[in-house]
Tab-separated table of C-alpha atoms and ligand atoms in Angstrom:
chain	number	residue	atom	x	y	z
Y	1	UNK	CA	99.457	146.156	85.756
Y	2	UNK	CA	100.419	143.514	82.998
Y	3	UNK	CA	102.152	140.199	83.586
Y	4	UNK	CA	104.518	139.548	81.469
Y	5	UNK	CA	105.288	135.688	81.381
Y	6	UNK	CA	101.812	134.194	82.089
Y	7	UNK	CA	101.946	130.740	83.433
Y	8	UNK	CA	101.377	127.523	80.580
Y	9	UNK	CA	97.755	127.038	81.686
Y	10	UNK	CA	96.874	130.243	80.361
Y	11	UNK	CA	98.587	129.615	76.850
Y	12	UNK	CA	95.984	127.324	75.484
Y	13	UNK	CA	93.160	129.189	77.064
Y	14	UNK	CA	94.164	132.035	75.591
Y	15	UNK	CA	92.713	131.145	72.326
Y	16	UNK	CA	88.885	130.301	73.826
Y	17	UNK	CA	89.290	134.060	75.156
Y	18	UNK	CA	89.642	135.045	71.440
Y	19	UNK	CA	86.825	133.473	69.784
Y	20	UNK	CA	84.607	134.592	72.563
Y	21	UNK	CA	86.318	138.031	71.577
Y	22	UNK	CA	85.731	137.687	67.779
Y	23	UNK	CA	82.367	137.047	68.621
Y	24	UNK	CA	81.895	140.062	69.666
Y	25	UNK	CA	81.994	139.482	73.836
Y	26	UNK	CA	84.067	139.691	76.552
Y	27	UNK	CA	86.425	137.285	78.016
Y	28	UNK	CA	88.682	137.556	81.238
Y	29	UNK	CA	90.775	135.070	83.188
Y	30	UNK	CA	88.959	135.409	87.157
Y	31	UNK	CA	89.124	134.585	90.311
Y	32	UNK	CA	91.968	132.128	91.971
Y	33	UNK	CA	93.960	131.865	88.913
Y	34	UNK	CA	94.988	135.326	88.719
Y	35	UNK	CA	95.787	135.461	92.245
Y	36	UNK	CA	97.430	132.860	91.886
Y	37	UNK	CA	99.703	133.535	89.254
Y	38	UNK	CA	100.508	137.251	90.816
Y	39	UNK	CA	101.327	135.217	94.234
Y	40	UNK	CA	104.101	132.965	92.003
Y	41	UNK	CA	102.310	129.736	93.130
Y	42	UNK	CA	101.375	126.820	91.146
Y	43	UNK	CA	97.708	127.298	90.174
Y	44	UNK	CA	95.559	123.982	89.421
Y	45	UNK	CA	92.680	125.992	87.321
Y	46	UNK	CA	91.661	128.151	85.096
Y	47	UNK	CA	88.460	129.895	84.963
Y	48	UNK	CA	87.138	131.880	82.356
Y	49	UNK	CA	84.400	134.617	82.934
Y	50	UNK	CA	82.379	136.365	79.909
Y	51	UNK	CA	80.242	138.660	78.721
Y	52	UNK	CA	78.490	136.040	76.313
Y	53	UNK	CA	75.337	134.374	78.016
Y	54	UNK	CA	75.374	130.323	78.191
Y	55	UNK	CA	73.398	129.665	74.992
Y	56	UNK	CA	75.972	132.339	73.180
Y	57	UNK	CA	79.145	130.805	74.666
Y	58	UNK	CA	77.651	127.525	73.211
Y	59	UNK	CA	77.153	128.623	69.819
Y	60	UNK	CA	80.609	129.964	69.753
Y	61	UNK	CA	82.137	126.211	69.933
Y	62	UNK	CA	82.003	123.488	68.582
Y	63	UNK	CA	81.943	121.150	71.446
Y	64	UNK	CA	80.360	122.035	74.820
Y	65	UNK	CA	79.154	120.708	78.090
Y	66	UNK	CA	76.128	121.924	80.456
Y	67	UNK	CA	78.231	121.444	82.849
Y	68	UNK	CA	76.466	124.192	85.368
Y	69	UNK	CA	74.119	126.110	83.062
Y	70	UNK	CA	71.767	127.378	85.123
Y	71	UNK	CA	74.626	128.720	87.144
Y	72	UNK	CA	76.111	130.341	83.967
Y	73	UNK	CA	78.922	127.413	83.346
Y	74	UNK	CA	79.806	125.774	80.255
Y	75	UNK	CA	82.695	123.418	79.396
Y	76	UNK	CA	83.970	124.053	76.385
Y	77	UNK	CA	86.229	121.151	75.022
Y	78	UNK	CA	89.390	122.164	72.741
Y	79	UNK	CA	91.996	119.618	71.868
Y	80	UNK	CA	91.074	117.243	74.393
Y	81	UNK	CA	91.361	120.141	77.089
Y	82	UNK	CA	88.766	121.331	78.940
Y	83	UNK	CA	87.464	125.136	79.904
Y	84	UNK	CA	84.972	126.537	82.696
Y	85	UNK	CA	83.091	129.373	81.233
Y	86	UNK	CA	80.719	131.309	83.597
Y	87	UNK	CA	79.046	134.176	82.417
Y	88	UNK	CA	78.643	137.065	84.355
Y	89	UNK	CA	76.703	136.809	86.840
Y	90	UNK	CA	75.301	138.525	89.835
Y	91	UNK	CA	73.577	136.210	92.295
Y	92	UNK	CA	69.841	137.799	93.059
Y	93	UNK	CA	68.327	135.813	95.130
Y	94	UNK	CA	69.697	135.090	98.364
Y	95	UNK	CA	68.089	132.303	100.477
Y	96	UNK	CA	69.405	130.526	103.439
Y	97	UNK	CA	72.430	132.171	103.263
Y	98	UNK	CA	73.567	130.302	101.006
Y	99	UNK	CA	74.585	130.414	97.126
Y	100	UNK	CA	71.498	130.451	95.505
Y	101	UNK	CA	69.875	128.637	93.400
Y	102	UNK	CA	69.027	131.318	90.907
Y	103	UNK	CA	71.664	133.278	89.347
Y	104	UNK	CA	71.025	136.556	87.069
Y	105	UNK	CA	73.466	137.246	84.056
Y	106	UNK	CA	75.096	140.529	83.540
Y	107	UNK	CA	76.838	141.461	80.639
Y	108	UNK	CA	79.001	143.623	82.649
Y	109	UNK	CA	82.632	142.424	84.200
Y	110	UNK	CA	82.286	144.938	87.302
Y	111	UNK	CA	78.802	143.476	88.076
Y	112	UNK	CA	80.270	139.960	88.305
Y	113	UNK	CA	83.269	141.185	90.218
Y	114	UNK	CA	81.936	143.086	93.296
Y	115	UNK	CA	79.693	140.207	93.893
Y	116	UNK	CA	83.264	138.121	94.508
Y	117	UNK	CA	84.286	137.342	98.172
Y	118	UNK	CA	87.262	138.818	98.837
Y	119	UNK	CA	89.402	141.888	97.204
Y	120	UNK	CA	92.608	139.143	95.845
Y	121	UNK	CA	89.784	136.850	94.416
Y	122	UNK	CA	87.977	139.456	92.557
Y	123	UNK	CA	90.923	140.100	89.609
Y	124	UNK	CA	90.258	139.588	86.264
Y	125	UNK	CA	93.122	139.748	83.498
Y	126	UNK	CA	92.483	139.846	80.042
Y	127	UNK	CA	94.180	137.938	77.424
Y	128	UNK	CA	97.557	140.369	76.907
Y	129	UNK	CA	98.101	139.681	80.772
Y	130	UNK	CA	96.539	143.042	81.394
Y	131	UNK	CA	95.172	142.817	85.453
Y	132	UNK	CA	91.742	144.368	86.014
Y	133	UNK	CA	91.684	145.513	89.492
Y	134	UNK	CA	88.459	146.729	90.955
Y	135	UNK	CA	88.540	146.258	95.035
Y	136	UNK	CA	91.759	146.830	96.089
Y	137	UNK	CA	92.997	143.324	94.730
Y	138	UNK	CA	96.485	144.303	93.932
Y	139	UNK	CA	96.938	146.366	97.007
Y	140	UNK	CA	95.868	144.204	99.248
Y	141	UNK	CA	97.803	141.196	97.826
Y	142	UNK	CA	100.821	143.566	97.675
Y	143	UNK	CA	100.328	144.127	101.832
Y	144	UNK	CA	99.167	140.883	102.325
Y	145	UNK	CA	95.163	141.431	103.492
Y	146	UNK	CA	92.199	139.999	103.464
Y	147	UNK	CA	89.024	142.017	103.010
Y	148	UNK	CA	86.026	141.463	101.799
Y	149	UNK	CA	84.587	143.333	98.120
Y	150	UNK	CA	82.901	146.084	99.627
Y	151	UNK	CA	80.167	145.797	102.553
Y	152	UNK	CA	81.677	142.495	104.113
Y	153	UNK	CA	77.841	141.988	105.670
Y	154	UNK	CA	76.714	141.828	102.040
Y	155	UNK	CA	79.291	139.133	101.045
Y	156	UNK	CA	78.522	136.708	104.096
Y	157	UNK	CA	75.210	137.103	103.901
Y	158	UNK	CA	75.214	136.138	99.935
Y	159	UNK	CA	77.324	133.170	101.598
Y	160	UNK	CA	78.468	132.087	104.539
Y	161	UNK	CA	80.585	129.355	104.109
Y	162	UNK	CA	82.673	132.838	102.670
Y	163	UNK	CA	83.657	133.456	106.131
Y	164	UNK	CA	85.387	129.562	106.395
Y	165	UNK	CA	87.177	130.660	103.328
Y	166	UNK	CA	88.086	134.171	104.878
Y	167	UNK	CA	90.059	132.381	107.526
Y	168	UNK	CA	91.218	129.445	105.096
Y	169	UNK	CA	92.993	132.186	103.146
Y	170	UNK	CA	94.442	133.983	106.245
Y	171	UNK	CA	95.943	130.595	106.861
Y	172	UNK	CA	96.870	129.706	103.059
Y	173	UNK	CA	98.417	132.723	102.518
Y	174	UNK	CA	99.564	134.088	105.829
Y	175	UNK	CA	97.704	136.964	105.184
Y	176	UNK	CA	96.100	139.316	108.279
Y	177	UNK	CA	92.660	140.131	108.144
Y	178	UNK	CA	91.228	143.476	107.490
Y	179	UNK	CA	88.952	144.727	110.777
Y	180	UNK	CA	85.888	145.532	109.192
Y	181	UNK	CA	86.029	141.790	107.484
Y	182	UNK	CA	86.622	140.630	110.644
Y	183	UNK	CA	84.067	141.968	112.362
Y	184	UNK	CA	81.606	141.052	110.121
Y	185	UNK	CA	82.789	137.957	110.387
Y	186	UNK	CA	82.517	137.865	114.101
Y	187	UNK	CA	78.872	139.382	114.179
Y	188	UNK	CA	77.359	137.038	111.725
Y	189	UNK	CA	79.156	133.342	112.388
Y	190	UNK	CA	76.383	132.232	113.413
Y	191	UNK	CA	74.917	131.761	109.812
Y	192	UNK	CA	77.286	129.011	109.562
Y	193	UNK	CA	75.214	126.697	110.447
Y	194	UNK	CA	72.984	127.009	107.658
Y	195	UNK	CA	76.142	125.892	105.496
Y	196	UNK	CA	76.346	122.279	104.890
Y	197	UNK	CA	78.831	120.876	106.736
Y	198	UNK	CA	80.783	118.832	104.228
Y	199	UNK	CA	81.639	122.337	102.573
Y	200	UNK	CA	82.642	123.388	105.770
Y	201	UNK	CA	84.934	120.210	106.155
Y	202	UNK	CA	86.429	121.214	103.091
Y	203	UNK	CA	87.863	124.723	104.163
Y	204	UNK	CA	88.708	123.330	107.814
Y	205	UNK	CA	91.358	121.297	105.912
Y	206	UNK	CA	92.465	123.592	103.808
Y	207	UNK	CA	93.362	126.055	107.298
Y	208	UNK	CA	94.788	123.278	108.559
Y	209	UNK	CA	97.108	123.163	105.653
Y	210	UNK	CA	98.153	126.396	105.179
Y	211	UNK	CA	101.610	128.647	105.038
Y	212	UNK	CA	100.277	129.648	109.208
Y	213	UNK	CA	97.861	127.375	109.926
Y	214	UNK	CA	97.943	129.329	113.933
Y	215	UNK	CA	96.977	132.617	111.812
Y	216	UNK	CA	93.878	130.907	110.704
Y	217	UNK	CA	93.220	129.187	113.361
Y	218	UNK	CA	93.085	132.506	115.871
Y	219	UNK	CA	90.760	134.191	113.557
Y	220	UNK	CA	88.483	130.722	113.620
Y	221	UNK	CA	88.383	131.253	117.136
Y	222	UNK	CA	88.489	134.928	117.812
Y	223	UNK	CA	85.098	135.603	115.810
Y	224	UNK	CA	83.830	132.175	116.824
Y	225	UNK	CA	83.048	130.668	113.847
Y	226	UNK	CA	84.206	127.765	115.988
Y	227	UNK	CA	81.160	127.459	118.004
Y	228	UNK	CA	79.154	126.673	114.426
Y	229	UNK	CA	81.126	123.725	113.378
Y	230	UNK	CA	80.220	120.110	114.380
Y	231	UNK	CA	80.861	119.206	117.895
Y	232	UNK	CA	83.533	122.058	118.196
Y	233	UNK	CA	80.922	124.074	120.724
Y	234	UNK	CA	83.527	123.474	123.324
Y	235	UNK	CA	86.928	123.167	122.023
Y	236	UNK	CA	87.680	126.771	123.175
Y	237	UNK	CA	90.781	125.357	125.209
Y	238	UNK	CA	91.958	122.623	122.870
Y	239	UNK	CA	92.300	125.222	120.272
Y	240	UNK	CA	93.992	127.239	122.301
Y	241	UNK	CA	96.351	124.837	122.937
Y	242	UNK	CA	96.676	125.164	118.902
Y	243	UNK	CA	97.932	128.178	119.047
Y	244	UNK	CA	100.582	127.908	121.886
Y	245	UNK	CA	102.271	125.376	119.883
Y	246	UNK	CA	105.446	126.648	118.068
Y	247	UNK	CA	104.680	127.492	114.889
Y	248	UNK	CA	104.088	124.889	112.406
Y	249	UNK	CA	102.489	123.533	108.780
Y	250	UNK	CA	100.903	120.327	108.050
Y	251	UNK	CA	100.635	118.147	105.319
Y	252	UNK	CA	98.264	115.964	105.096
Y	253	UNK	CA	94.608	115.867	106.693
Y	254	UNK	CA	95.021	112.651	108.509
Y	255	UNK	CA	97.904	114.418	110.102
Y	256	UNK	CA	96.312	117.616	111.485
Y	257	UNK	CA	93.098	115.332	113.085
Y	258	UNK	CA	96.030	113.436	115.117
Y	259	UNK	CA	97.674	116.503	116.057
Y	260	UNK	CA	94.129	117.648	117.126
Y	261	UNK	CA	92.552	114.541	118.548
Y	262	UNK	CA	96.032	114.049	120.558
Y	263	UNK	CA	95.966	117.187	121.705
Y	264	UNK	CA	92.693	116.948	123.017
Y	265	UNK	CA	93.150	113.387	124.635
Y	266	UNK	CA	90.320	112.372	122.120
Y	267	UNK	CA	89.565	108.337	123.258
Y	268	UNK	CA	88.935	106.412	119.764
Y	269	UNK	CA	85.269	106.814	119.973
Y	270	UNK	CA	84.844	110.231	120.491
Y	271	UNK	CA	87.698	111.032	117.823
Y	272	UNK	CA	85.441	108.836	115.246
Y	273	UNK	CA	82.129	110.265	116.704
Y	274	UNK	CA	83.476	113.616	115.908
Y	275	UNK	CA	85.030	112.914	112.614
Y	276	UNK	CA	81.520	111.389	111.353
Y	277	UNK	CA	79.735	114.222	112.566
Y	278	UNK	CA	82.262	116.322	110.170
Y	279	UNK	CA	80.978	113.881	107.429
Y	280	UNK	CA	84.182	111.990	106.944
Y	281	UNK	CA	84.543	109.291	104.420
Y	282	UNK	CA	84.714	105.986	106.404
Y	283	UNK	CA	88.243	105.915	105.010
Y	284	UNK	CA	89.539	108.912	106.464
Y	285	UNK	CA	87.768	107.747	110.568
Y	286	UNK	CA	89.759	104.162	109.905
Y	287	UNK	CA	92.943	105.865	108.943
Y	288	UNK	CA	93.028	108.164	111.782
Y	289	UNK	CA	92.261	105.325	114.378
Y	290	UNK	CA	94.938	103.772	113.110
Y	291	UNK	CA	97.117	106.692	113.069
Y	292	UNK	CA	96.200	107.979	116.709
Y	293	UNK	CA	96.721	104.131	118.247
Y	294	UNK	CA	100.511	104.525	116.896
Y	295	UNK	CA	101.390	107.606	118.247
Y	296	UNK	CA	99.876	106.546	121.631
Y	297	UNK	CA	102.037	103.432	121.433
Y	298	UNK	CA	105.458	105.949	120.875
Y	299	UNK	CA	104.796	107.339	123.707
Y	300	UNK	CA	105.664	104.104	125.852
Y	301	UNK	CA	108.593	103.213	123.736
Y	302	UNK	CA	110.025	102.364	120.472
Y	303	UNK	CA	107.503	100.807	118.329
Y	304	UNK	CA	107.912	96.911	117.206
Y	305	UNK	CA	107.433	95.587	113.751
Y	306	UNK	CA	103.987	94.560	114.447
Y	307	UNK	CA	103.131	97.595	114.987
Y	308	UNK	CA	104.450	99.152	111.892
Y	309	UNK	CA	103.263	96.409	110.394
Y	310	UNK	CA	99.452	96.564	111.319
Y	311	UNK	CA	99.587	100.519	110.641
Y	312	UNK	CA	101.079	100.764	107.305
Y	313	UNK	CA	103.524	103.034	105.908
Y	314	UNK	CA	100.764	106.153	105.667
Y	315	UNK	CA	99.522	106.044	109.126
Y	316	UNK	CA	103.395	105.846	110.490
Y	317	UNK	CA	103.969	108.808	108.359
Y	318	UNK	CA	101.043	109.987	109.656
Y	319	UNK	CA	101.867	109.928	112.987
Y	320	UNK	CA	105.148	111.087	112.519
Y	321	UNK	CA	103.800	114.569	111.401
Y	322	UNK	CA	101.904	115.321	114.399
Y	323	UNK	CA	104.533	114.016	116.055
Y	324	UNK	CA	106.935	116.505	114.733
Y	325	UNK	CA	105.199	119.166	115.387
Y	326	UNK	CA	104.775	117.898	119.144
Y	327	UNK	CA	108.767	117.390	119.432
Y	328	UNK	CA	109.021	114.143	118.825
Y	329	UNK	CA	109.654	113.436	114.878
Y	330	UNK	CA	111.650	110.962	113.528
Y	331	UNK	CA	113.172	111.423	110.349
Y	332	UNK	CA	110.869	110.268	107.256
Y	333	UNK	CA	113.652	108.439	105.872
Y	334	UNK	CA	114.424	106.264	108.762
Y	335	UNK	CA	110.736	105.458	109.396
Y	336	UNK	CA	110.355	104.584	105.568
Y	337	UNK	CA	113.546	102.420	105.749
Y	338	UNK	CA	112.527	100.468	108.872
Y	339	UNK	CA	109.105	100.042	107.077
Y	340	UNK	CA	110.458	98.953	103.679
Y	341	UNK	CA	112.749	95.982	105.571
Y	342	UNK	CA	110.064	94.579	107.180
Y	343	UNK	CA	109.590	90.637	105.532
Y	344	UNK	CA	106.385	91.752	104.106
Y	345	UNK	CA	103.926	94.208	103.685
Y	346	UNK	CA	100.142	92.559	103.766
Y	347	UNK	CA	99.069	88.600	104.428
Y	348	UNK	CA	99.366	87.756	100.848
Y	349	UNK	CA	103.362	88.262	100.730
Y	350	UNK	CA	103.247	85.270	103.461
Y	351	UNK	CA	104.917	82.232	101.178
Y	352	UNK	CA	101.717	80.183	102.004
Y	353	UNK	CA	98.101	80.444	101.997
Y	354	UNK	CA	95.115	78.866	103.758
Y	355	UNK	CA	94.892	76.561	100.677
Y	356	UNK	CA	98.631	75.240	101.664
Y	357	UNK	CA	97.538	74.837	105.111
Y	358	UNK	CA	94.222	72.473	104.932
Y	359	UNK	CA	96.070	70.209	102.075
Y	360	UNK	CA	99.631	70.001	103.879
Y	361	UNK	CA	97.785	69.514	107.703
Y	362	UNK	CA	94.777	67.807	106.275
Y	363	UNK	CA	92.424	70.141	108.316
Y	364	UNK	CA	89.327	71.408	107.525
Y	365	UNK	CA	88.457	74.645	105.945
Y	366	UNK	CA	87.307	76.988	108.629
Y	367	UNK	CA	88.712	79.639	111.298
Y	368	UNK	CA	91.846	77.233	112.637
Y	369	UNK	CA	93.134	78.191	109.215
Y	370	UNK	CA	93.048	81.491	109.930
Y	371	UNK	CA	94.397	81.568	113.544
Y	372	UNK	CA	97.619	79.059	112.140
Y	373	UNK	CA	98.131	81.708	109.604
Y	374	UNK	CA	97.649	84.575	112.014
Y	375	UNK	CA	100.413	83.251	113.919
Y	376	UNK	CA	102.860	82.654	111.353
Y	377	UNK	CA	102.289	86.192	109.567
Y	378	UNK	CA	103.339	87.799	113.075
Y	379	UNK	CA	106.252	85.057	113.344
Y	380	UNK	CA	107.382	86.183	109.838
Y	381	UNK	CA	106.775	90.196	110.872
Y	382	UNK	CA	108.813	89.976	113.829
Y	383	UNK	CA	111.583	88.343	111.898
Y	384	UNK	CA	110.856	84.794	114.090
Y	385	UNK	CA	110.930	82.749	110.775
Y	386	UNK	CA	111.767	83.702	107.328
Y	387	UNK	CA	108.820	83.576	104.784
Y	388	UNK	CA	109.620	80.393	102.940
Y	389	UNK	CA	106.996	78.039	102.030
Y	390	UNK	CA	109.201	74.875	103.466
Y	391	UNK	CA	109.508	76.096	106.640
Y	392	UNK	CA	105.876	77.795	107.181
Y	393	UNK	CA	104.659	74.359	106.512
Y	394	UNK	CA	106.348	72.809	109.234
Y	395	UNK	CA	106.240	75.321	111.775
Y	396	UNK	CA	102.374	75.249	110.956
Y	397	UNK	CA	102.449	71.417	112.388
Y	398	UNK	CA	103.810	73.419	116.022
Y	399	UNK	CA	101.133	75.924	115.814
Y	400	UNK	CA	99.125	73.602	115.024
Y	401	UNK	CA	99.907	71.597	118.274
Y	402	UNK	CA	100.175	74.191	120.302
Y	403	UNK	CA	96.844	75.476	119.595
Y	404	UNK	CA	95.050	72.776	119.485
J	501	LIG	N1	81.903	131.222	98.183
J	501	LIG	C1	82.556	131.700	97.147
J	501	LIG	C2	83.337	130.853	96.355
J	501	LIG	C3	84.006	131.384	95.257
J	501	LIG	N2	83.890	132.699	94.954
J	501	LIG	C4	84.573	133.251	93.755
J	501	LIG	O1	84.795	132.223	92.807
J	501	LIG	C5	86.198	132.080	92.531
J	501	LIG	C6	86.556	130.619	92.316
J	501	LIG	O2	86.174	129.834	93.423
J	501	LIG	P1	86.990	128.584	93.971
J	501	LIG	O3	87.641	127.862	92.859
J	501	LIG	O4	86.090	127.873	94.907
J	501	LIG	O5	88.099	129.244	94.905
J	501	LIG	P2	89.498	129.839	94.541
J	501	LIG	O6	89.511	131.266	94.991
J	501	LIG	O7	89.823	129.593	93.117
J	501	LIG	O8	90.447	129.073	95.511
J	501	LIG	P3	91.088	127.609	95.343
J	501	LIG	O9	92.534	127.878	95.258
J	501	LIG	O10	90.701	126.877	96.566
J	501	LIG	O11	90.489	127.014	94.097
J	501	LIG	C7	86.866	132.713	93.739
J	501	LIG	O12	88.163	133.168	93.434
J	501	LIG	C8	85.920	133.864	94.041
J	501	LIG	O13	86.112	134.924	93.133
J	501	LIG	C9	83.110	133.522	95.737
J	501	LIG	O14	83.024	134.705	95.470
J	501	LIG	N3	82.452	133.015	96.818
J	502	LIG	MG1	89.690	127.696	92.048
């Protein structure tokens, strides 16, 4: 098979394959690019696999990066562009289940490709466009499969986080898996837990974002892998409950933990304890708080400008996707509008500062500052006053009062 109109990515790399060629090696376009491009969907890169081992590829250019040698990866720099190139490679020694540490280097392209996870990952197409299909590749993207290159067993036990990415790609795609790949998936889950779990996190969101996100998601829990993620031991029913929801596609991250932790009835510290045990950034447990306190407050009624306020325009759009997918979405333009005519946006749109206050009310410096301005940023929010400096000032003189 040949494809005829390769993509613009490949155009520039297409002239890195030829010096490696006129140097007398091998060159081929791998791995999720090619799939890619035979799928019709946008590809972000391109990696090049060779022939030529590390300190070869490096003689061949001019400018080069160890980016991953002992892996077999170089960066080779071109007109400001960069290029992956991984020799050949098939991975010997296999510790922990996971990728190891020491790699050996083949000089042969069938070598490097049987030692690939799955059948649509391990294509290779040369520099006419030509596809080099070894496993099944084209088949199986043609009827829409996963399986593993050859003895599934083989390929988990070389890696496990491999059976994450099994199920990631079930979901990405909307693909079904092949039985024997998901058997072997089911018999060995277990060795997920040797896989750290910040790799782990990293495919859970990418299921969670797929084309069928439910496809994935019924394989996750069908062969268990489930059971060898943080904290998921027993969230049997809760993904369950997943899957008996109508079927639906995410976004964003933030939105599918809502969706989850709401579904669950997650309180606010069990939602962050789990999140932290998934190693999330701190950013990512804050947002989500935030995000999970506004769709609790929909459910008792419209939300007020404070509270759009506090959450920000993110965490409302947040919301709004889990809340979609539970029946209750509101359109993204009318929450955007409603956000965008609010008086301001943060404290420092307020038409005073604390600055203003302590010279205006001759006060001291200190936290009655802050509480004055507190009150006058929700007064402005709410639409109470208008944010102009004259009349902050002298409403500060009744706060001031009042609180004292
Ligand atoms: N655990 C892994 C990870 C990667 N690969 C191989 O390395 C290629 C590139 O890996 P990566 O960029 O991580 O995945 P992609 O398949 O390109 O998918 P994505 O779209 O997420 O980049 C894969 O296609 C596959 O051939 C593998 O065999 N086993
Ligand atoms: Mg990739």
């Amino acid at each position: 098979m040949r494809i005829q109109n390769l993509p613009t990515q490949f155009q520039s790399a297409k002239i890195i394959l030829q010096r490696i060629q006129q140097a007398g090696f091998e060159a081929y376009f791998v791995g999720g690019c090619v799939r890619d491009t035979l799928l019709n969907v946008p590809l972000h890169d391109v990696d090049i696999a060779t022939s030529a081992y590390p300190q070869e590829v490096k003689q061949i250019f001019k400018k080069t990066i160890d980016t991953g040698i002992e892996h077999g990866t170089v960066t080779v720099m071109d007109h400001g562009r960069a290029y992956e190139i991984t020799t050949f490679r098939t991975e010997s020694t296999y510790q922990d289940f996971r990728r190891p540490d020491k790699v050996e280097f083949v000089r042969s392209l069938a070598e490097d490709l049987k030692r690939r996870d799955l059948t649509i990952n391990a294509l290779a197409m040369n520099l006419n466009g030509t596809v080099i299909d070894m496993f099944t590749g084209l088949s199986d993207l043609q009827n829409k499969v996963i399986r593993a290159v050859g003895n599934p067993k083989e390929r988990y036990h070389e890696d496990a986080l491999r059976m994450m990415r099994t199920v990631r790609f079930a979901s990405k795609l909307d693909f079904k898996i092949e039985e024997r790949t998901l058997a072997a998936i089911q018999t060995n889950a277990k060795l997920l837990e040797k896989i750290a779990v910040e790799r782990i996190h990293v495919e859970w969101a990418k299921l969670m974002l797929g084309k069928n996100p439910q496809r994935g998601l019924n394989a996750f829990l069908k062969t268990k892998l489930y059971q060898f993620c943080p904290l998921f031991f027993d969230k049997e029913k809760l993904l369950q409950k997943l899957l008996e929801l109508p079927s639906f596609t995410l976004e964003t991250e933030e939105g599918a933990w809502t969706l989850f932790f709401f579904l669950g009835n997650f309180s606010d510290r069990r939602a962050a304890k789990l999140l932290k045990a998934w190693k999330s950034s701190n950013d990512l447990i804050s947002t989500i708080y935030k995000t999970l306190h506004i769709l609790r407050l929909e459910e008792e009624g419209p939300l007020s400008a404070w509270d759009e306020y506090l959450a920000g325009l993110n965490c409302l759009l947040y919301a709004n996707e889990a809340a979609s997918i539970l029946g209750k979405g509101q359109s993204i333009a009318a929450i955007t509008q409603r956000y965008m005519q609010l008086p301001i946006k943060n404290k420092h749109e307020l038409a005073i500062n604390g600055s203003d206050l302590i010279r205006f009310l001759g006060i001291k410096p200190g936290p009655f500052v802050g509480q004055i301005l507190d009150q006058l940023e929700r007064n402005v929010v709410l639409g109470e006053l208008s944010n102009e400096r004259k009349i902050l000032l002298q409403a500060a003189v009744a706060v001031q009062n009042h609180l004292e």
